[in-house]
JSON list of C-alpha atoms and ligand atoms in Angstrom, two decimals:
[
{"chain": "X", "resi": 860, "resn": "MET", "atom": "CA", "xyz": [26.91, -8.37, 7.12]},
{"chain": "X", "resi": 861, "resn": "ASP", "atom": "CA", "xyz": [28.76, -5.42, 8.61]},
{"chain": "X", "resi": 862, "resn": "ALA", "atom": "CA", "xyz": [28.11, -4.53, 12.23]},
{"chain": "X", "resi": 863, "resn": "PRO", "atom": "CA", "xyz": [25.70, -1.60, 12.68]},
{"chain": "X", "resi": 864, "resn": "HIS", "atom": "CA", "xyz": [27.00, 1.92, 13.25]},
{"chain": "X", "resi": 865, "resn": "ARG", "atom": "CA", "xyz": [27.30, 2.31, 17.00]},
{"chain": "X", "resi": 866, "resn": "ILE", "atom": "CA", "xyz": [25.52, 5.31, 18.56]},
{"chain": "X", "resi": 867, "resn": "ASP", "atom": "CA", "xyz": [26.11, 6.27, 22.18]},
{"chain": "X", "resi": 868, "resn": "SER", "atom": "CA", "xyz": [22.72, 6.55, 23.88]},
{"chain": "X", "resi": 869, "resn": "PRO", "atom": "CA", "xyz": [22.06, 7.10, 27.58]},
{"chain": "X", "resi": 870, "resn": "ASN", "atom": "CA", "xyz": [18.48, 5.87, 27.20]},
{"chain": "X", "resi": 871, "resn": "TYR", "atom": "CA", "xyz": [18.63, 2.30, 28.44]},
{"chain": "X", "resi": 872, "resn": "ASP", "atom": "CA", "xyz": [19.21, 0.27, 31.57]},
{"chain": "X", "resi": 873, "resn": "PRO", "atom": "CA", "xyz": [22.64, -1.37, 31.54]},
{"chain": "X", "resi": 874, "resn": "ARG", "atom": "CA", "xyz": [21.29, -4.77, 32.50]},
{"chain": "X", "resi": 875, "resn": "PRO", "atom": "CA", "xyz": [20.86, -7.79, 30.26]},
{"chain": "X", "resi": 876, "resn": "ILE", "atom": "CA", "xyz": [17.37, -8.95, 29.30]},
{"chain": "X", "resi": 877, "resn": "ASP", "atom": "CA", "xyz": [16.00, -12.36, 28.39]},
{"chain": "X", "resi": 878, "resn": "VAL", "atom": "CA", "xyz": [15.05, -11.77, 24.73]},
{"chain": "X", "resi": 879, "resn": "ARG", "atom": "CA", "xyz": [11.75, -13.41, 23.75]},
{"chain": "X", "resi": 880, "resn": "PHE", "atom": "CA", "xyz": [10.47, -10.92, 21.17]},
{"chain": "X", "resi": 881, "resn": "LEU", "atom": "CA", "xyz": [11.46, -8.50, 18.44]},
{"chain": "X", "resi": 882, "resn": "VAL", "atom": "CA", "xyz": [9.30, -5.35, 18.32]},
{"chain": "X", "resi": 883, "resn": "LEU", "atom": "CA", "xyz": [9.03, -3.21, 15.17]},
{"chain": "X", "resi": 884, "resn": "HIS", "atom": "CA", "xyz": [8.31, 0.53, 15.13]},
{"chain": "X", "resi": 885, "resn": "TYR", "atom": "CA", "xyz": [8.37, 3.49, 12.77]},
{"chain": "X", "resi": 886, "resn": "THR", "atom": "CA", "xyz": [10.14, 6.65, 13.86]},
{"chain": "X", "resi": 887, "resn": "ALA", "atom": "CA", "xyz": [7.71, 9.46, 12.76]},
{"chain": "X", "resi": 888, "resn": "VAL", "atom": "CA", "xyz": [10.78, 11.64, 12.12]},
{"chain": "X", "resi": 889, "resn": "ASP", "atom": "CA", "xyz": [13.83, 11.42, 9.86]},
{"chain": "X", "resi": 890, "resn": "ARG", "atom": "CA", "xyz": [17.02, 9.54, 10.73]},
{"chain": "X", "resi": 891, "resn": "VAL", "atom": "CA", "xyz": [18.90, 12.64, 11.96]},
{"chain": "X", "resi": 892, "resn": "ARG", "atom": "CA", "xyz": [16.11, 13.64, 14.35]},
{"chain": "X", "resi": 893, "resn": "THR", "atom": "CA", "xyz": [15.60, 10.02, 15.47]},
{"chain": "X", "resi": 894, "resn": "LEU", "atom": "CA", "xyz": [19.22, 9.75, 16.55]},
{"chain": "X", "resi": 895, "resn": "GLU", "atom": "CA", "xyz": [19.00, 13.15, 18.28]},
{"chain": "X", "resi": 896, "resn": "ILE", "atom": "CA", "xyz": [15.99, 11.93, 20.28]},
{"chain": "X", "resi": 897, "resn": "PHE", "atom": "CA", "xyz": [17.59, 8.59, 21.10]},
{"chain": "X", "resi": 898, "resn": "THR", "atom": "CA", "xyz": [20.72, 10.31, 22.47]},
{"chain": "X", "resi": 899, "resn": "ASP", "atom": "CA", "xyz": [18.82, 12.99, 24.43]},
{"chain": "X", "resi": 900, "resn": "PRO", "atom": "CA", "xyz": [18.54, 11.96, 28.10]},
{"chain": "X", "resi": 901, "resn": "ALA", "atom": "CA", "xyz": [15.46, 14.17, 28.50]},
{"chain": "X", "resi": 902, "resn": "ARG", "atom": "CA", "xyz": [13.51, 12.06, 25.98]},
{"chain": "X", "resi": 903, "resn": "LYS", "atom": "CA", "xyz": [14.10, 8.77, 27.80]},
{"chain": "X", "resi": 904, "resn": "ALA", "atom": "CA", "xyz": [13.61, 6.78, 24.60]},
{"chain": "X", "resi": 905, "resn": "ALA", "atom": "CA", "xyz": [15.80, 4.55, 22.48]},
{"chain": "X", "resi": 906, "resn": "ALA", "atom": "CA", "xyz": [15.32, 1.38, 20.48]},
{"chain": "X", "resi": 907, "resn": "HIS", "atom": "CA", "xyz": [18.17, -1.05, 20.05]},
{"chain": "X", "resi": 908, "resn": "LEU", "atom": "CA", "xyz": [18.39, -0.63, 16.29]},
{"chain": "X", "resi": 909, "resn": "VAL", "atom": "CA", "xyz": [17.40, 2.07, 13.79]},
{"chain": "X", "resi": 910, "resn": "VAL", "atom": "CA", "xyz": [17.06, 1.25, 10.10]},
{"chain": "X", "resi": 911, "resn": "ASP", "atom": "CA", "xyz": [17.36, 4.23, 7.75]},
{"chain": "X", "resi": 912, "resn": "VAL", "atom": "CA", "xyz": [15.50, 4.41, 4.45]},
{"chain": "X", "resi": 913, "resn": "ASP", "atom": "CA", "xyz": [18.68, 3.36, 2.61]},
{"chain": "X", "resi": 914, "resn": "GLY", "atom": "CA", "xyz": [19.02, 0.28, 4.82]},
{"chain": "X", "resi": 915, "resn": "THR", "atom": "CA", "xyz": [21.86, 1.60, 6.99]},
{"chain": "X", "resi": 916, "resn": "ILE", "atom": "CA", "xyz": [21.61, 0.17, 10.50]},
{"chain": "X", "resi": 917, "resn": "TYR", "atom": "CA", "xyz": [22.45, 2.05, 13.71]},
{"chain": "X", "resi": 918, "resn": "GLU", "atom": "CA", "xyz": [22.79, 0.38, 17.12]},
{"chain": "X", "resi": 919, "resn": "CYS", "atom": "CA", "xyz": [21.70, 2.70, 19.95]},
{"chain": "X", "resi": 920, "resn": "VAL", "atom": "CA", "xyz": [21.25, 0.07, 22.68]},
{"chain": "X", "resi": 921, "resn": "PRO", "atom": "CA", "xyz": [23.61, -2.93, 22.76]},
{"chain": "X", "resi": 922, "resn": "CYS", "atom": "CA", "xyz": [22.18, -6.18, 21.35]},
{"chain": "X", "resi": 923, "resn": "TRP", "atom": "CA", "xyz": [24.29, -7.07, 18.33]},
{"chain": "X", "resi": 924, "resn": "GLU", "atom": "CA", "xyz": [27.11, -8.81, 20.19]},
{"chain": "X", "resi": 925, "resn": "GLY", "atom": "CA", "xyz": [24.77, -11.32, 21.84]},
{"chain": "X", "resi": 926, "resn": "THR", "atom": "CA", "xyz": [23.87, -9.62, 25.13]},
{"chain": "X", "resi": 927, "resn": "ALA", "atom": "CA", "xyz": [20.87, -7.32, 24.81]},
{"chain": "X", "resi": 928, "resn": "LEU", "atom": "CA", "xyz": [20.55, -4.59, 27.42]},
{"chain": "X", "resi": 929, "resn": "ARG", "atom": "CA", "xyz": [17.20, -3.10, 28.42]},
{"chain": "X", "resi": 930, "resn": "GLY", "atom": "CA", "xyz": [16.16, -0.45, 25.87]},
{"chain": "X", "resi": 931, "resn": "TRP", "atom": "CA", "xyz": [13.36, 2.02, 26.35]},
{"chain": "X", "resi": 932, "resn": "HIS", "atom": "CA", "xyz": [11.20, 1.50, 23.25]},
{"chain": "X", "resi": 933, "resn": "ALA", "atom": "CA", "xyz": [8.03, -0.38, 24.19]},
{"chain": "X", "resi": 934, "resn": "GLY", "atom": "CA", "xyz": [6.82, 1.41, 27.35]},
{"chain": "X", "resi": 935, "resn": "VAL", "atom": "CA", "xyz": [3.64, 0.18, 28.97]},
{"chain": "X", "resi": 936, "resn": "SER", "atom": "CA", "xyz": [2.78, -2.85, 26.87]},
{"chain": "X", "resi": 937, "resn": "ARG", "atom": "CA", "xyz": [1.32, -6.34, 26.96]},
{"chain": "X", "resi": 938, "resn": "TRP", "atom": "CA", "xyz": [1.07, -9.40, 24.79]},
{"chain": "X", "resi": 939, "resn": "ARG", "atom": "CA", "xyz": [-0.99, -12.52, 25.30]},
{"chain": "X", "resi": 940, "resn": "ASP", "atom": "CA", "xyz": [0.71, -15.67, 24.04]},
{"chain": "X", "resi": 941, "resn": "GLY", "atom": "CA", "xyz": [-1.54, -18.63, 24.78]},
{"chain": "X", "resi": 942, "resn": "GLN", "atom": "CA", "xyz": [-1.84, -18.79, 28.56]},
{"chain": "X", "resi": 943, "resn": "THR", "atom": "CA", "xyz": [1.03, -16.38, 29.16]},
{"chain": "X", "resi": 944, "resn": "LEU", "atom": "CA", "xyz": [0.50, -12.64, 29.53]},
{"chain": "X", "resi": 945, "resn": "TRP", "atom": "CA", "xyz": [3.73, -10.74, 28.89]},
{"chain": "X", "resi": 946, "resn": "GLU", "atom": "CA", "xyz": [3.83, -7.23, 30.32]},
{"chain": "X", "resi": 947, "resn": "GLY", "atom": "CA", "xyz": [6.41, -4.46, 30.08]},
{"chain": "X", "resi": 948, "resn": "LEU", "atom": "CA", "xyz": [7.98, -5.68, 26.86]},
{"chain": "X", "resi": 949, "resn": "ASN", "atom": "CA", "xyz": [11.15, -3.63, 27.44]},
{"chain": "X", "resi": 950, "resn": "ASP", "atom": "CA", "xyz": [12.12, -6.49, 29.73]},
{"chain": "X", "resi": 951, "resn": "TRP", "atom": "CA", "xyz": [11.66, -9.08, 27.00]},
{"chain": "X", "resi": 952, "resn": "SER", "atom": "CA", "xyz": [12.35, -7.55, 23.62]},
{"chain": "X", "resi": 953, "resn": "ILE", "atom": "CA", "xyz": [14.75, -6.00, 21.17]},
{"chain": "X", "resi": 954, "resn": "GLY", "atom": "CA", "xyz": [13.25, -2.93, 19.49]},
{"chain": "X", "resi": 955, "resn": "VAL", "atom": "CA", "xyz": [13.85, -1.98, 15.85]},
{"chain": "X", "resi": 956, "resn": "GLU", "atom": "CA", "xyz": [12.84, 1.46, 14.56]},
{"chain": "X", "resi": 957, "resn": "LEU", "atom": "CA", "xyz": [12.25, 1.90, 10.84]},
{"chain": "X", "resi": 958, "resn": "VAL", "atom": "CA", "xyz": [12.74, 5.46, 9.61]},
{"chain": "X", "resi": 959, "resn": "ASN", "atom": "CA", "xyz": [9.40, 6.57, 8.14]},
{"chain": "X", "resi": 960, "resn": "PHE", "atom": "CA", "xyz": [7.33, 9.73, 8.78]},
{"chain": "X", "resi": 961, "resn": "ASN", "atom": "CA", "xyz": [4.18, 7.65, 9.07]},
{"chain": "X", "resi": 962, "resn": "GLY", "atom": "CA", "xyz": [3.95, 3.92, 8.46]},
{"chain": "X", "resi": 963, "resn": "ASN", "atom": "CA", "xyz": [0.19, 4.16, 8.10]},
{"chain": "X", "resi": 964, "resn": "LEU", "atom": "CA", "xyz": [0.68, 6.35, 5.01]},
{"chain": "X", "resi": 965, "resn": "PHE", "atom": "CA", "xyz": [4.11, 5.81, 3.47]},
{"chain": "X", "resi": 966, "resn": "PRO", "atom": "CA", "xyz": [5.64, 2.55, 2.28]},
{"chain": "X", "resi": 967, "resn": "PHE", "atom": "CA", "xyz": [8.84, 1.17, 3.75]},
{"chain": "X", "resi": 968, "resn": "SER", "atom": "CA", "xyz": [11.78, 0.80, 1.37]},
{"chain": "X", "resi": 969, "resn": "GLU", "atom": "CA", "xyz": [13.06, -2.45, -0.09]},
{"chain": "X", "resi": 970, "resn": "ALA", "atom": "CA", "xyz": [16.40, -1.58, 1.52]},
{"chain": "X", "resi": 971, "resn": "GLN", "atom": "CA", "xyz": [14.65, -1.54, 4.91]},
{"chain": "X", "resi": 972, "resn": "TYR", "atom": "CA", "xyz": [13.09, -4.97, 4.32]},
{"chain": "X", "resi": 973, "resn": "ALA", "atom": "CA", "xyz": [16.49, -6.29, 3.23]},
{"chain": "X", "resi": 974, "resn": "ALA", "atom": "CA", "xyz": [18.10, -4.82, 6.36]},
{"chain": "X", "resi": 975, "resn": "LEU", "atom": "CA", "xyz": [15.40, -6.43, 8.51]},
{"chain": "X", "resi": 976, "resn": "GLU", "atom": "CA", "xyz": [16.14, -9.75, 6.88]},
{"chain": "X", "resi": 977, "resn": "ALA", "atom": "CA", "xyz": [19.82, -9.38, 7.79]},
{"chain": "X", "resi": 978, "resn": "ILE", "atom": "CA", "xyz": [18.93, -8.25, 11.33]},
{"chain": "X", "resi": 979, "resn": "VAL", "atom": "CA", "xyz": [16.61, -11.21, 11.93]},
{"chain": "X", "resi": 980, "resn": "ALA", "atom": "CA", "xyz": [19.15, -13.68, 10.50]},
{"chain": "X", "resi": 981, "resn": "HIS", "atom": "CA", "xyz": [21.85, -12.28, 12.79]},
{"chain": "X", "resi": 982, "resn": "LEU", "atom": "CA", "xyz": [19.77, -11.96, 15.95]},
{"chain": "X", "resi": 983, "resn": "ARG", "atom": "CA", "xyz": [18.33, -15.48, 15.64]},
{"chain": "X", "resi": 984, "resn": "ARG", "atom": "CA", "xyz": [21.83, -16.83, 16.09]},
{"chain": "X", "resi": 985, "resn": "CYS", "atom": "CA", "xyz": [22.15, -14.96, 19.41]},
{"chain": "X", "resi": 986, "resn": "TYR", "atom": "CA", "xyz": [18.59, -15.24, 20.73]},
{"chain": "X", "resi": 987, "resn": "PRO", "atom": "CA", "xyz": [16.93, -18.62, 20.01]},
{"chain": "X", "resi": 988, "resn": "ALA", "atom": "CA", "xyz": [13.40, -17.41, 20.87]},
{"chain": "X", "resi": 989, "resn": "LEU", "atom": "CA", "xyz": [13.56, -15.35, 17.67]},
{"chain": "X", "resi": 990, "resn": "ASP", "atom": "CA", "xyz": [13.63, -18.55, 15.60]},
{"chain": "X", "resi": 991, "resn": "ASP", "atom": "CA", "xyz": [9.82, -18.49, 15.80]},
{"chain": "X", "resi": 992, "resn": "ALA", "atom": "CA", "xyz": [7.94, -16.05, 13.54]},
{"chain": "X", "resi": 993, "resn": "ASN", "atom": "CA", "xyz": [5.46, -15.54, 16.37]},
{"chain": "X", "resi": 994, "resn": "ALA", "atom": "CA", "xyz": [8.20, -13.71, 18.28]},
{"chain": "X", "resi": 995, "resn": "VAL", "atom": "CA", "xyz": [8.04, -10.71, 15.94]},
{"chain": "X", "resi": 996, "resn": "LEU", "atom": "CA", "xyz": [5.49, -8.09, 16.95]},
{"chain": "X", "resi": 997, "resn": "GLY", "atom": "CA", "xyz": [4.59, -4.52, 16.06]},
{"chain": "X", "resi": 998, "resn": "HIS", "atom": "CA", "xyz": [4.47, -1.87, 18.76]},
{"chain": "X", "resi": 999, "resn": "GLU", "atom": "CA", "xyz": [0.77, -1.51, 17.84]},
{"chain": "X", "resi": 1000, "resn": "GLN", "atom": "CA", "xyz": [0.06, -5.14, 18.80]},
{"chain": "X", "resi": 1001, "resn": "ILE", "atom": "CA", "xyz": [1.48, -4.65, 22.32]},
{"chain": "X", "resi": 1002, "resn": "ALA", "atom": "CA", "xyz": [0.51, -1.02, 23.00]},
{"chain": "X", "resi": 1003, "resn": "GLY", "atom": "CA", "xyz": [-2.39, -0.29, 20.65]},
{"chain": "X", "resi": 1004, "resn": "PHE", "atom": "CA", "xyz": [-4.57, 0.13, 23.75]},
{"chain": "X", "resi": 1005, "resn": "ARG", "atom": "CA", "xyz": [-2.69, 3.36, 24.49]},
{"chain": "X", "resi": 1006, "resn": "GLY", "atom": "CA", "xyz": [-2.61, 4.54, 20.91]},
{"chain": "X", "resi": 1007, "resn": "LYS", "atom": "CA", "xyz": [0.58, 3.14, 19.44]},
{"chain": "X", "resi": 1008, "resn": "ALA", "atom": "CA", "xyz": [0.02, 2.59, 15.72]},
{"chain": "X", "resi": 1009, "resn": "ASP", "atom": "CA", "xyz": [3.42, 1.47, 14.48]},
{"chain": "X", "resi": 1010, "resn": "PRO", "atom": "CA", "xyz": [4.76, 0.08, 12.22]},
{"chain": "X", "resi": 1011, "resn": "GLY", "atom": "CA", "xyz": [1.31, 0.65, 10.69]},
{"chain": "X", "resi": 1012, "resn": "TRP", "atom": "CA", "xyz": [-0.77, -0.24, 7.63]},
{"chain": "X", "resi": 1013, "resn": "ARG", "atom": "CA", "xyz": [2.03, 0.13, 5.11]},
{"chain": "X", "resi": 1014, "resn": "PHE", "atom": "CA", "xyz": [4.34, -2.37, 6.78]},
{"chain": "X", "resi": 1015, "resn": "ASP", "atom": "CA", "xyz": [4.11, -5.47, 4.61]},
{"chain": "X", "resi": 1016, "resn": "TRP", "atom": "CA", "xyz": [4.00, -8.22, 7.24]},
{"chain": "X", "resi": 1017, "resn": "PRO", "atom": "CA", "xyz": [3.41, -11.07, 4.73]},
{"chain": "X", "resi": 1018, "resn": "HIS", "atom": "CA", "xyz": [6.47, -9.91, 2.76]},
{"chain": "X", "resi": 1019, "resn": "PHE", "atom": "CA", "xyz": [8.52, -9.65, 5.96]},
{"chain": "X", "resi": 1020, "resn": "PHE", "atom": "CA", "xyz": [7.52, -13.10, 7.24]},
{"chain": "X", "resi": 1021, "resn": "ALA", "atom": "CA", "xyz": [8.01, -14.75, 3.84]},
{"chain": "X", "resi": 1022, "resn": "ALA", "atom": "CA", "xyz": [11.53, -13.32, 3.60]},
{"chain": "X", "resi": 1023, "resn": "CYS", "atom": "CA", "xyz": [12.61, -13.86, 7.22]},
{"chain": "X", "resi": 1024, "resn": "TYR", "atom": "CA", "xyz": [10.69, -17.00, 8.15]},
{"chain": "X", "resi": 1025, "resn": "PRO", "atom": "CA", "xyz": [10.18, -19.06, 5.00]},
{"chain": "X", "resi": 1026, "resn": "GLY", "atom": "CA", "xyz": [8.27, -22.26, 5.72]},
{"chain": "X", "resi": 1027, "resn": "GLN", "atom": "CA", "xyz": [6.60, -20.88, 8.86]},
{"chain": "X", "resi": 1028, "resn": "ILE", "atom": "CA", "xyz": [2.97, -19.79, 8.99]},
{"chain": "X", "resi": 1029, "resn": "ALA", "atom": "CA", "xyz": [2.87, -15.99, 9.00]},
{"chain": "X", "resi": 1030, "resn": "PRO", "atom": "CA", "xyz": [1.16, -14.72, 12.16]},
{"chain": "X", "resi": 1031, "resn": "SER", "atom": "CA", "xyz": [-1.61, -12.15, 11.83]},
{"chain": "X", "resi": 1032, "resn": "ARG", "atom": "CA", "xyz": [-0.54, -8.60, 12.70]},
{"chain": "X", "resi": 1033, "resn": "PRO", "atom": "CA", "xyz": [-3.59, -6.37, 12.18]},
{"chain": "X", "resi": 1034, "resn": "PRO", "atom": "CA", "xyz": [-3.01, -2.59, 12.29]},
{"chain": "X", "resi": 1035, "resn": "ALA", "atom": "CA", "xyz": [-4.23, -0.65, 15.34]},
{"chain": "X", "resi": 1036, "resn": "CYS", "atom": "CA", "xyz": [-5.12, 2.49, 13.37]},
{"chain": "X", "resi": 1037, "resn": "PRO", "atom": "CA", "xyz": [-8.75, 2.34, 12.15]},
{"chain": "X", "resi": 1038, "resn": "ALA", "atom": "CA", "xyz": [-9.00, 2.58, 8.34]},
{"chain": "X", "resi": 1039, "resn": "THR", "atom": "CA", "xyz": [-11.15, 5.71, 8.57]},
{"chain": "X", "resi": 1040, "resn": "LEU", "atom": "CA", "xyz": [-8.48, 7.44, 10.65]},
{"chain": "X", "resi": 1041, "resn": "ARG", "atom": "CA", "xyz": [-5.75, 6.29, 8.27]},
{"chain": "X", "resi": 1042, "resn": "ASP", "atom": "CA", "xyz": [-7.69, 7.80, 5.36]},
{"chain": "X", "resi": 1043, "resn": "ALA", "atom": "CA", "xyz": [-8.18, 11.06, 7.29]},
{"chain": "X", "resi": 1044, "resn": "LEU", "atom": "CA", "xyz": [-4.43, 11.18, 8.00]},
{"chain": "X", "resi": 1045, "resn": "ALA", "atom": "CA", "xyz": [-3.68, 10.66, 4.31]},
{"chain": "X", "resi": 1046, "resn": "SER", "atom": "CA", "xyz": [-5.49, 13.89, 3.53]},
{"chain": "X", "resi": 1047, "resn": "LEU", "atom": "CA", "xyz": [-2.95, 15.73, 5.73]},
{"chain": "X", "resi": 1048, "resn": "ALA", "atom": "CA", "xyz": [0.03, 14.64, 3.67]},
{"chain": "X", "resi": 1049, "resn": "GLU", "atom": "CA", "xyz": [-0.37, 17.40, 1.09]},
{"chain": "X", "resi": 1050, "resn": "PHE", "atom": "CA", "xyz": [0.09, 19.99, 3.85]},
{"chain": "X", "resi": 1051, "resn": "ALA", "atom": "CA", "xyz": [3.34, 18.47, 5.10]},
{"chain": "X", "resi": 1052, "resn": "PRO", "atom": "CA", "xyz": [6.33, 20.83, 4.97]},
{"chain": "X", "resi": 1053, "resn": "VAL", "atom": "CA", "xyz": [9.39, 19.77, 2.98]},
{"chain": "X", "resi": 1054, "resn": "GLU", "atom": "CA", "xyz": [12.13, 21.47, 5.01]},
{"chain": "X", "resi": 1055, "resn": "PRO", "atom": "CA", "xyz": [13.49, 18.79, 7.40]},
{"chain": "X", "resi": 1056, "resn": "ASP", "atom": "CA", "xyz": [12.98, 20.53, 10.78]},
{"chain": "X", "resi": 1057, "resn": "ALA", "atom": "CA", "xyz": [9.44, 21.56, 9.87]},
{"chain": "X", "resi": 1058, "resn": "ALA", "atom": "CA", "xyz": [8.64, 18.13, 8.42]},
{"chain": "X", "resi": 1059, "resn": "ASN", "atom": "CA", "xyz": [9.88, 16.41, 11.58]},
{"chain": "X", "resi": 1060, "resn": "ALA", "atom": "CA", "xyz": [7.80, 18.69, 13.79]},
{"chain": "X", "resi": 1061, "resn": "PHE", "atom": "CA", "xyz": [4.72, 18.19, 11.58]},
{"chain": "X", "resi": 1062, "resn": "TRP", "atom": "CA", "xyz": [4.88, 14.40, 11.46]},
{"chain": "X", "resi": 1063, "resn": "GLU", "atom": "CA", "xyz": [5.79, 14.04, 15.12]},
{"chain": "X", "resi": 1064, "resn": "ARG", "atom": "CA", "xyz": [2.63, 16.02, 15.98]},
{"chain": "X", "resi": 1065, "resn": "VAL", "atom": "CA", "xyz": [0.53, 13.95, 13.59]},
{"chain": "X", "resi": 1066, "resn": "SER", "atom": "CA", "xyz": [1.83, 10.86, 15.33]},
{"chain": "X", "resi": 1067, "resn": "LEU", "atom": "CA", "xyz": [0.94, 12.19, 18.79]},
{"chain": "X", "resi": 1068, "resn": "LEU", "atom": "CA", "xyz": [-2.56, 13.16, 17.65]},
{"chain": "X", "resi": 1069, "resn": "THR", "atom": "CA", "xyz": [-2.98, 9.73, 16.08]},
{"chain": "X", "resi": 1070, "resn": "GLU", "atom": "CA", "xyz": [-2.06, 8.10, 19.37]},
{"chain": "X", "resi": 1071, "resn": "THR", "atom": "CA", "xyz": [-4.84, 9.98, 21.13]},
{"chain": "X", "resi": 1072, "resn": "ALA", "atom": "CA", "xyz": [-7.40, 8.87, 18.52]},
{"chain": "X", "resi": 1073, "resn": "VAL", "atom": "CA", "xyz": [-6.19, 5.26, 18.38]},
{"chain": "X", "resi": 1074, "resn": "ALA", "atom": "CA", "xyz": [-6.19, 5.01, 22.18]},
{"chain": "X", "resi": 1075, "resn": "LEU", "atom": "CA", "xyz": [-9.87, 6.02, 22.18]},
{"chain": "X", "resi": 1076, "resn": "ALA", "atom": "CA", "xyz": [-10.59, 3.30, 19.61]},
{"chain": "X", "resi": 1077, "resn": "HIS", "atom": "CA", "xyz": [-8.75, 0.62, 21.59]},
{"chain": "X", "resi": 1078, "resn": "GLY", "atom": "CA", "xyz": [-9.34, 1.64, 25.20]},
{"chain": "X", "resi": 1079, "resn": "ASP", "atom": "CA", "xyz": [-11.29, -1.53, 25.96]},
{"chain": "X", "resi": 1080, "resn": "ASP", "atom": "CA", "xyz": [-8.77, -4.02, 24.54]},
{"chain": "X", "resi": 1081, "resn": "LEU", "atom": "CA", "xyz": [-7.44, -6.80, 26.81]},
{"chain": "C", "resi": 4, "resn": "ZN", "atom": "ZN1", "xyz": [6.79, 2.51, 18.60]}
]
């Protein structure tokens, strides 16, 4: 496949990491706003890759050429893998953001699943740990305790694992957002503005409010 479109972001540490995991997110804003945030030094956030709704891939933090630098996408996070407790997943993972206003409400596109398939196939050649389906996590699995709820209910993990890891047992990736909260959020969708700036502001706020509620639901985890 073609190399991703390269975006110059200041939001990463220019040191290589030992890649053990791939972490999936949704953006909560559109592609234009996502790339604005990921290139704004004040926001201190950037994932390695962004996948637009049409499947176009952008590289904001280097990883594609085989040396992944330390992106700022996971934040305070932990993952228990057997006896090993991994903490601070920015040190151990490549982050992929899927453009979607809210992955607990809106489906991801087939073009995004196809792009993910291409991304996984490419990255596995560079980072052998990613040969194992268990290496793919959602942000909500590693930071649900502080309210992260992405990629969310609408991300089709069985579809993703079947396409990217045929023959491997699909790991369980339960959503962090309680179903009652998801249903309450769905009732907000009819009030969402259409104009892009207003829609971005609306859904970014919904996402922040959701984090507060999900953190309360998961405060005792781990
Ligand atoms: Zn995230």
